Amino acid sequence: MASSEVENGSEFKVRVFSSSSELLESLHGKWGSVKKQPYPAMYSSVYGGITLDPAMMVIPMDDHMVHRGHGVFDTAIILDGHLYRLDDHLDRFLRSASKARIASPFPCSALRSILIQMATASKCKRGILRYWLSAGPGNFLLSPAGCPASAFYAVVIDEDFSQRREGVKVITSTITMKSALFATMKNVNYLPNVLSVMEAEDQGAFASIWIDEKGYVAEGPNVNVAFISQDKELILPPFDNILSGCTALRLLQLAPKLIEQGRLKKCKNWKSYSDGSQRGC
C-alpha cells in the first residue's frame, strides 16, 4: 500500500506470513533487485555457521544488543584478500567486551579462525570485516541475567575504498562527547557519533571533532586526530579519554622510522587545545 494512502487515513492492512518459507520468499524478493550484493557473507553463533544468503543475515529482536545496546564491536580491513592487523583489532575487541561485562562464547583463537573462514567464504578482495559480541538473545529485560549465552556476529562488507590524499573540512562538534568509560570501549551505543556526523554533514564538513570539558582536542566520531606541528612534531591526544584507534597506534609504531629519515623530529602523546597550544601529559 502506498504511503500516501496511509497518510490519508485509509485502512492499512498488514500482511501476516503463514510460514517461514513465505517470509523467506518475500525477503528474497527484496534482495533480488539488488545488482551487487554488498554483504557477501555473515556469521552468527545463534545459528552456528556462515550464510551467503543476504535474506538470512538477521539477528533476533530480543537480542540485548538490539533493544538495550549491550554489545561491542570492532572491524578489520580486507585488502587484496588479506585481513589487515586482525590480531590488534581482536585484542581491542575483547578489551571492550571485558569492560561491557560480556563473556565471549569462544576463545580468541576460535574468533580469529571464524573471521578468517568467513572472509575466505565471502571471496571479498577489498572491503571491511565487522564483528559484534552481544549479551545475547533471551528476553526484553534490562539485565542480561536471563540470556542463555552471549552471541557473536560478523559481516563482510564489500566496499571499495581509496586513500584520501586531499585535505578535508572539519568542524567542532556541539554534541556532548562520551565519558571516558564509554569512549574507550568500542560499544554499539553510537548515537552521539551519529549525531556528530550528521552535524558535520549539515555544514558541508567531512567530520566533527570533539573538544573535552577542559578545552583539549579529543577525537572525531569514528576517527582519531593527529597533528604535525611547524617544528615537525607528530602529536596525538592521549588515549585515556578516547578510543585508542588501531590506525593511530600503528602510526606511532611507524613514526620512529620517519624520525630517522629526518621527516619528523619528535613523536608524542600530548594534549592540544583547540587554539593550537599544547600541554604535556
GROMACS .gro file of N, CA and C in nm, residues 132-268:
model
  411
  132TRP      N    1   3.062  -0.833   1.601
  132TRP     CA    2   2.997  -0.789   1.724
  132TRP      C    3   2.995  -0.901   1.828
  133LEU      N    4   3.000  -0.862   1.952
  133LEU     CA    5   2.980  -0.953   2.064
  133LEU      C    6   2.867  -0.896   2.147
  134SER      N    7   2.762  -0.974   2.164
  134SER     CA    8   2.641  -0.928   2.231
  134SER      C    9   2.615  -1.009   2.357
  135ALA      N   10   2.542  -0.947   2.450
  135ALA     CA   11   2.498  -1.021   2.568
  135ALA      C   12   2.408  -1.137   2.527
  136GLY      N   13   2.352  -1.127   2.407
  136GLY     CA   14   2.276  -1.239   2.352
  136GLY      C   15   2.126  -1.221   2.358
  137PRO      N   16   2.053  -1.306   2.285
  137PRO     CA   17   1.907  -1.304   2.289
  137PRO      C   18   1.855  -1.377   2.412
  138GLY      N   19   1.731  -1.352   2.447
  138GLY     CA   20   1.673  -1.423   2.561
  138GLY      C   21   1.546  -1.361   2.612
  139ASN      N   22   1.540  -1.229   2.621
  139ASN     CA   23   1.421  -1.159   2.670
  139ASN      C   24   1.434  -1.010   2.640
  140PHE      N   25   1.337  -0.934   2.690
  140PHE     CA   26   1.339  -0.790   2.669
  140PHE      C   27   1.362  -0.714   2.799
  141LEU      N   28   1.425  -0.777   2.895
  141LEU     CA   29   1.453  -0.713   3.023
  141LEU      C   30   1.581  -0.630   3.013
  142LEU      N   31   1.608  -0.555   3.118
  142LEU     CA   32   1.728  -0.473   3.120
  142LEU      C   33   1.852  -0.556   3.151
  143SER      N   34   1.840  -0.644   3.250
  143SER     CA   35   1.953  -0.728   3.289
  143SER      C   36   1.973  -0.843   3.191
  144PRO      N   37   2.099  -0.879   3.163
  144PRO     CA   38   2.125  -0.992   3.074
  144PRO      C   39   2.124  -1.126   3.148
  145ALA      N   40   2.085  -1.125   3.275
  145ALA     CA   41   2.091  -1.248   3.356
  145ALA      C   42   2.010  -1.362   3.296
  146GLY      N   43   1.903  -1.329   3.225
  146GLY     CA   44   1.819  -1.434   3.167
  146GLY      C   45   1.861  -1.479   3.029
  147CYS      N   46   1.968  -1.424   2.976
  147CYS     CA   47   2.016  -1.465   2.844
  147CYS      C   48   2.095  -1.595   2.855
  148PRO      N   49   2.059  -1.698   2.780
  148PRO     CA   50   2.127  -1.827   2.790
  148PRO      C   51   2.276  -1.820   2.758
  149ALA      N   52   2.312  -1.739   2.659
  149ALA     CA   53   2.453  -1.730   2.618
  149ALA      C   54   2.475  -1.601   2.540
  150SER      N   55   2.599  -1.555   2.541
  150SER     CA   56   2.634  -1.439   2.459
  150SER      C   57   2.633  -1.482   2.312
  151ALA      N   58   2.634  -1.383   2.224
  151ALA     CA   59   2.627  -1.413   2.081
  151ALA      C   60   2.738  -1.339   2.006
  152PHE      N   61   2.789  -1.404   1.903
  152PHE     CA   62   2.894  -1.346   1.819
  152PHE      C   63   2.843  -1.339   1.677
  153TYR      N   64   2.849  -1.220   1.619
  153TYR     CA   65   2.806  -1.199   1.481
  153TYR      C   66   2.919  -1.134   1.402
  154ALA      N   67   2.922  -1.158   1.273
  154ALA     CA   68   3.022  -1.094   1.188
  154ALA      C   69   2.967  -1.082   1.046
  155VAL      N   70   3.005  -0.974   0.978
  155VAL     CA   71   2.959  -0.949   0.842
  155VAL      C   72   3.076  -0.900   0.758
  156VAL      N   73   3.085  -0.949   0.635
  156VAL     CA   74   3.181  -0.895   0.538
  156VAL      C   75   3.108  -0.791   0.454
  157ILE      N   76   3.166  -0.672   0.446
  157ILE     CA   77   3.108  -0.563   0.368
  157ILE      C   78   3.197  -0.538   0.247
  158ASP      N   79   3.143  -0.561   0.130
  158ASP     CA   80   3.219  -0.541   0.006
  158ASP      C   81   3.221  -0.391  -0.024
  159GLU      N   82   3.333  -0.328  -0.002
  159GLU     CA   83   3.341  -0.183  -0.017
  159GLU      C   84   3.476  -0.144  -0.075
  160ASP      N   85   3.473  -0.072  -0.184
  160ASP     CA   86   3.597  -0.026  -0.247
  160ASP      C   87   3.633   0.110  -0.189
  161PHE      N   88   3.745   0.118  -0.122
  161PHE     CA   89   3.787   0.243  -0.060
  161PHE      C   90   3.924   0.281  -0.113
  162SER      N   91   3.949   0.408  -0.113
  162SER     CA   92   4.077   0.458  -0.161
  162SER      C   93   4.136   0.554  -0.059
  163GLN      N   94   4.266   0.569  -0.063
  163GLN     CA   95   4.334   0.659   0.029
  163GLN      C   96   4.300   0.804  -0.005
  164ARG      N   97   4.263   0.879   0.097
  164ARG     CA   98   4.232   1.020   0.077
  164ARG      C   99   4.361   1.100   0.075
  165ARG      N  100   4.385   1.167  -0.034
  165ARG     CA  101   4.510   1.242  -0.049
  165ARG      C  102   4.488   1.394  -0.045
  166GLU      N  103   4.365   1.435  -0.030
  166GLU     CA  104   4.335   1.577  -0.024
  166GLU      C  105   4.285   1.614   0.115
  167GLY      N  106   4.297   1.740   0.149
  167GLY     CA  107   4.251   1.786   0.279
  167GLY      C  108   4.100   1.780   0.291
  168VAL      N  109   4.051   1.779   0.414
  168VAL     CA  110   3.907   1.775   0.438
  168VAL      C  111   3.869   1.886   0.536
  169LYS      N  112   3.745   1.924   0.531
  169LYS     CA  113   3.692   2.024   0.623
  169LYS      C  114   3.635   1.955   0.746
  170VAL      N  115   3.672   2.003   0.864
  170VAL     CA  116   3.614   1.952   0.989
  170VAL      C  117   3.561   2.070   1.070
  171ILE      N  118   3.469   2.040   1.160
  171ILE     CA  119   3.413   2.141   1.248
  171ILE      C  120   3.426   2.094   1.392
  172THR      N  121   3.404   2.184   1.485
  172THR     CA  122   3.399   2.148   1.626
  172THR      C  123   3.258   2.103   1.659
  173SER      N  124   3.244   1.985   1.715
  173SER     CA  125   3.113   1.929   1.743
  173SER      C  126   3.048   1.997   1.864
  174THR      N  127   2.917   2.016   1.855
  174THR     CA  128   2.841   2.067   1.969
  174THR      C  129   2.775   1.953   2.047
  175ILE      N  130   2.790   1.831   1.997
  175ILE     CA  131   2.734   1.714   2.065
  175ILE      C  132   2.825   1.675   2.181
  176THR      N  133   2.767   1.650   2.297
  176THR     CA  134   2.846   1.613   2.414
  176THR      C  135   2.921   1.482   2.388
  177MET      N  136   3.051   1.482   2.413
  177MET     CA  137   3.129   1.361   2.392
  177MET      C  138   3.106   1.261   2.505
  178LYS      N  139   3.138   1.137   2.480
  178LYS     CA  140   3.116   1.031   2.577
  178LYS      C  141   3.212   1.043   2.695
  179SER      N  142   3.172   0.984   2.808
  179SER     CA  143   3.262   0.975   2.922
  179SER      C  144   3.374   0.878   2.889
  180ALA      N  145   3.479   0.882   2.969
  180ALA     CA  146   3.598   0.801   2.941
  180ALA      C  147   3.564   0.652   2.933
  181LEU      N  148   3.478   0.603   3.022
  181LEU     CA  149   3.444   0.461   3.023
  181LEU      C  150   3.387   0.417   2.889
  182PHE      N  151   3.294   0.493   2.836
  182PHE     CA  152   3.227   0.453   2.712
  182PHE      C  153   3.305   0.495   2.588
  183ALA      N  154   3.388   0.598   2.600
  183ALA     CA  155   3.469   0.640   2.485
  183ALA      C  156   3.581   0.541   2.457
  184THR      N  157   3.635   0.479   2.562
  184THR     CA  158   3.746   0.385   2.545
  184THR      C  159   3.697   0.243   2.518
  185MET      N  160   3.567   0.223   2.521
  185MET     CA  161   3.506   0.094   2.493
  185MET      C  162   3.433   0.105   2.359
  186LYS      N  163   3.467   0.022   2.263
  186LYS     CA  164   3.403   0.032   2.131
  186LYS      C  165   3.269  -0.041   2.137
  187ASN      N  166   3.169   0.028   2.191
  187ASN     CA  167   3.038  -0.032   2.209
  187ASN      C  168   2.942   0.015   2.102
  188VAL      N  169   2.824  -0.047   2.096
  188VAL     CA  170   2.730  -0.020   1.987
  188VAL      C  171   2.647   0.105   2.011
  189ASN      N  172   2.662   0.171   2.125
  189ASN     CA  173   2.587   0.293   2.153
  189ASN      C  174   2.653   0.411   2.081
  190TYR      N  175   2.620   0.428   1.957
  190TYR     CA  176   2.686   0.526   1.871
  190TYR      C  177   2.598   0.646   1.837
  191LEU      N  178   2.493   0.670   1.914
  191LEU     CA  179   2.406   0.783   1.883
  191LEU      C  180   2.481   0.916   1.888
  192PRO      N  181   2.568   0.942   1.989
  192PRO     CA  182   2.646   1.067   1.984
  192PRO      C  183   2.731   1.077   1.859
  193ASN      N  184   2.787   0.964   1.816
  193ASN     CA  185   2.870   0.962   1.695
  193ASN      C  186   2.786   0.994   1.571
  194VAL      N  187   2.668   0.934   1.565
  194VAL     CA  188   2.578   0.957   1.451
  194VAL      C  189   2.537   1.104   1.444
  195LEU      N  190   2.496   1.160   1.557
  195LEU     CA  191   2.454   1.300   1.559
  195LEU      C  192   2.570   1.392   1.524
  196SER      N  193   2.689   1.354   1.566
  196SER     CA  194   2.808   1.434   1.536
  196SER      C  195   2.838   1.434   1.387
  197VAL      N  196   2.826   1.318   1.323
  197VAL     CA  197   2.847   1.309   1.178
  197VAL      C  198   2.740   1.388   1.103
  198MET      N  199   2.616   1.375   1.147
  198MET     CA  200   2.507   1.447   1.081
  198MET      C  201   2.528   1.598   1.094
  199GLU      N  202   2.578   1.641   1.209
  199GLU     CA  203   2.607   1.782   1.230
  199GLU      C  204   2.712   1.830   1.130
  200ALA      N  205   2.814   1.748   1.108
  200ALA     CA  206   2.918   1.783   1.012
  200ALA      C  207   2.862   1.789   0.870
  201GLU      N  208   2.781   1.690   0.835
  201GLU     CA  209   2.721   1.687   0.701
  201GLU      C  210   2.633   1.809   0.677
  202ASP      N  211   2.561   1.850   0.780
  202ASP     CA  212   2.474   1.968   0.766
  202ASP      C  213   2.554   2.093   0.731
  203GLN      N  214   2.681   2.095   0.771
  203GLN     CA  215   2.766   2.212   0.745
  203GLN      C  216   2.868   2.187   0.634
  204GLY      N  217   2.846   2.081   0.558
  204GLY     CA  218   2.933   2.053   0.445
  204GLY      C  219   3.073   2.009   0.485
  205ALA      N  220   3.086   1.949   0.602
  205ALA     CA  221   3.217   1.907   0.653
  205ALA      C  222   3.230   1.756   0.646
  206PHE      N  223   3.354   1.709   0.648
  206PHE     CA  224   3.383   1.566   0.646
  206PHE      C  225   3.356   1.502   0.782
  207ALA      N  226   3.391   1.572   0.888
  207ALA     CA  227   3.374   1.519   1.023
  207ALA      C  228   3.368   1.633   1.122
  208SER      N  229   3.323   1.602   1.242
  208SER     CA  230   3.326   1.699   1.351
  208SER      C  231   3.418   1.644   1.459
  209ILE      N  232   3.484   1.732   1.529
  209ILE     CA  233   3.582   1.693   1.629
  209ILE      C  234   3.533   1.733   1.767
  210TRP      N  235   3.544   1.639   1.861
  210TRP     CA  236   3.504   1.668   1.998
  210TRP      C  237   3.616   1.739   2.074
  211ILE      N  238   3.577   1.837   2.152
  211ILE     CA  239   3.666   1.906   2.245
  211ILE      C  240   3.618   1.872   2.385
  212ASP      N  241   3.708   1.829   2.473
  212ASP     CA  242   3.663   1.789   2.607
  212ASP      C  243   3.633   1.911   2.694
  213GLU      N  244   3.589   1.883   2.819
  213GLU     CA  245   3.543   1.991   2.906
  213GLU      C  246   3.654   2.087   2.947
  214LYS      N  247   3.780   2.045   2.928
  214LYS     CA  248   3.893   2.132   2.960
  214LYS      C  249   3.948   2.206   2.838
  215GLY      N  250   3.883   2.185   2.724
  215GLY     CA  251   3.926   2.254   2.603
  215GLY      C  252   4.027   2.179   2.520
  216TYR      N  253   4.056   2.053   2.555
  216TYR     CA  254   4.152   1.975   2.478
  216TYR      C  255   4.086   1.909   2.358
  217VAL      N  256   4.159   1.901   2.249
  217VAL     CA  257   4.112   1.826   2.132
  217VAL      C  258   4.107   1.678   2.168
  218ALA      N  259   3.997   1.612   2.136
  218ALA     CA  260   3.980   1.471   2.174
  218ALA      C  261   3.986   1.379   2.051
  219GLU      N  262   3.873   1.362   1.984
  219GLU     CA  263   3.865   1.270   1.869
  219GLU      C  264   3.744   1.305   1.786
  220GLY      N  265   3.729   1.238   1.674
  220GLY     CA  266   3.610   1.251   1.591
  220GLY      C  267   3.517   1.134   1.616
  221PRO      N  268   3.400   1.131   1.552
  221PRO     CA  269   3.302   1.025   1.576
  221PRO      C  270   3.348   0.887   1.533
  222ASN      N  271   3.439   0.878   1.437
  222ASN     CA  272   3.497   0.749   1.401
  222ASN      C  273   3.640   0.767   1.349
  223VAL      N  274   3.707   0.870   1.399
  223VAL     CA  275   3.845   0.896   1.358
  223VAL      C  276   3.925   0.948   1.477
  224ASN      N  277   4.052   0.914   1.478
  224ASN     CA  278   4.144   0.978   1.571
  224ASN      C  279   4.199   1.105   1.507
  225VAL      N  280   4.256   1.191   1.589
  225VAL     CA  281   4.311   1.317   1.542
  225VAL      C  282   4.462   1.317   1.567
  226ALA      N  283   4.538   1.366   1.471
  226ALA     CA  284   4.683   1.381   1.487
  226ALA      C  285   4.725   1.513   1.425
  227PHE      N  286   4.833   1.568   1.477
  227PHE     CA  287   4.885   1.695   1.427
  227PHE      C  288   5.032   1.679   1.389
  228ILE      N  289   5.074   1.750   1.287
  228ILE     CA  290   5.216   1.767   1.259
  228ILE      C  291   5.244   1.916   1.274
  229SER      N  292   5.322   1.951   1.374
  229SER     CA  293   5.348   2.092   1.404
  229SER      C  294   5.446   2.152   1.305
  230GLN      N  295   5.463   2.283   1.313
  230GLN     CA  296   5.560   2.351   1.227
  230GLN      C  297   5.702   2.307   1.257
  231ASP      N  298   5.722   2.252   1.378
  231ASP     CA  299   5.854   2.201   1.417
  231ASP      C  300   5.871   2.054   1.381
  232LYS      N  301   5.781   2.001   1.297
  232LYS     CA  302   5.786   1.862   1.251
  232LYS      C  303   5.769   1.764   1.366
  233GLU      N  304   5.682   1.798   1.460
  233GLU     CA  305   5.650   1.707   1.570
  233GLU      C  306   5.514   1.643   1.542
  234LEU      N  307   5.509   1.511   1.549
  234LEU     CA  308   5.384   1.439   1.536
  234LEU      C  309   5.320   1.430   1.674
  235ILE      N  310   5.199   1.483   1.688
  235ILE     CA  311   5.134   1.493   1.818
  235ILE      C  312   4.997   1.429   1.810
  236LEU      N  313   4.970   1.336   1.901
  236LEU     CA  314   4.839   1.273   1.912
  236LEU      C  315   4.784   1.294   2.053
  237PRO      N  316   4.654   1.317   2.068
  237PRO     CA  317   4.595   1.325   2.201
  237PRO      C  318   4.614   1.192   2.274
  238PRO      N  319   4.633   1.194   2.407
  238PRO     CA  320   4.647   1.069   2.482
  238PRO      C  321   4.517   0.988   2.477
  239PHE      N  322   4.529   0.859   2.499
  239PHE     CA  323   4.415   0.769   2.483
  239PHE      C  324   4.341   0.740   2.614
  240ASP      N  325   4.361   0.824   2.717
  240ASP     CA  326   4.296   0.794   2.844
  240ASP      C  327   4.146   0.824   2.843
  241ASN      N  328   4.101   0.916   2.755
  241ASN     CA  329   3.960   0.952   2.750
  241ASN      C  330   3.898   0.933   2.611
  242ILE      N  331   3.973   0.872   2.521
  242ILE     CA  332   3.924   0.848   2.385
  242ILE      C  333   3.962   0.707   2.343
  243LEU      N  334   3.905   0.663   2.230
  243LEU     CA  335   3.935   0.529   2.181
  243LEU      C  336   4.076   0.523   2.124
  244SER      N  337   4.147   0.420   2.160
  244SER     CA  338   4.282   0.400   2.105
  244SER      C  339   4.270   0.336   1.968
  245GLY      N  340   4.266   0.418   1.867
  245GLY     CA  341   4.249   0.369   1.731
  245GLY      C  342   4.367   0.285   1.686
  246CYS      N  343   4.339   0.173   1.621
  246CYS     CA  344   4.447   0.085   1.575
  246CYS      C  345   4.533   0.154   1.470
  247THR      N  346   4.472   0.238   1.388
  247THR     CA  347   4.549   0.313   1.288
  247THR      C  348   4.641   0.413   1.356
  248ALA      N  349   4.590   0.481   1.460
  248ALA     CA  350   4.671   0.578   1.533
  248ALA      C  351   4.788   0.508   1.604
  249LEU      N  352   4.761   0.392   1.661
  249LEU     CA  353   4.868   0.317   1.728
  249LEU      C  354   4.973   0.271   1.628
  250ARG      N  355   4.928   0.231   1.510
  250ARG     CA  356   5.022   0.190   1.406
  250ARG      C  357   5.106   0.309   1.361
  251LEU      N  358   5.045   0.425   1.355
  251LEU     CA  359   5.117   0.547   1.319
  251LEU      C  360   5.229   0.575   1.419
  252LEU      N  361   5.200   0.555   1.547
  252LEU     CA  362   5.302   0.575   1.649
  252LEU      C  363   5.416   0.474   1.636
  253GLN      N  364   5.382   0.352   1.591
  253GLN     CA  365   5.485   0.250   1.571
  253GLN      C  366   5.576   0.284   1.453
  254LEU      N  367   5.519   0.344   1.349
  254LEU     CA  368   5.596   0.374   1.228
  254LEU      C  369   5.670   0.507   1.237
  255ALA      N  370   5.629   0.594   1.328
  255ALA     CA  371   5.687   0.728   1.337
  255ALA      C  372   5.838   0.729   1.358
  256PRO      N  373   5.895   0.639   1.442
  256PRO     CA  374   6.041   0.642   1.461
  256PRO      C  375   6.120   0.631   1.331
  257LYS      N  376   6.068   0.558   1.232
  257LYS     CA  377   6.137   0.548   1.103
  257LYS      C  378   6.140   0.684   1.033
  258LEU      N  379   6.031   0.759   1.047
  258LEU     CA  380   6.026   0.892   0.986
  258LEU      C  381   6.120   0.989   1.058
  259ILE      N  382   6.138   0.966   1.188
  259ILE     CA  383   6.233   1.048   1.263
  259ILE      C  384   6.375   1.018   1.217
  260GLU      N  385   6.405   0.889   1.196
  260GLU     CA  386   6.537   0.851   1.146
  260GLU      C  387   6.565   0.912   1.008
  261GLN      N  388   6.462   0.922   0.927
  261GLN     CA  389   6.477   0.978   0.793
  261GLN      C  390   6.480   1.131   0.793
  262GLY      N  391   6.456   1.190   0.909
  262GLY     CA  392   6.457   1.335   0.919
  262GLY      C  393   6.327   1.402   0.877
  263ARG      N  394   6.225   1.322   0.850
  263ARG     CA  395   6.097   1.379   0.807
  263ARG      C  396   6.015   1.426   0.927
  264LEU      N  397   6.044   1.369   1.044
  264LEU     CA  398   5.986   1.415   1.170
  264LEU      C  399   6.099   1.436   1.270
  265LYS      N  400   6.072   1.523   1.369
  265LYS     CA  401   6.171   1.544   1.475
  265LYS      C  402   6.134   1.470   1.603
  266LYS      N  403   6.004   1.468   1.633
  266LYS     CA  404   5.958   1.403   1.755
  266LYS      C  405   5.821   1.341   1.731
  267CYS      N  406   5.783   1.254   1.823
  267CYS     CA  407   5.651   1.192   1.822
  267CYS      C  408   5.606   1.179   1.966
  268LYS      N  409   5.486   1.228   1.998
  268LYS     CA  410   5.444   1.225   2.137
  268LYS      C  411   5.292   1.232   2.149
   0.00000   0.00000   0.00000
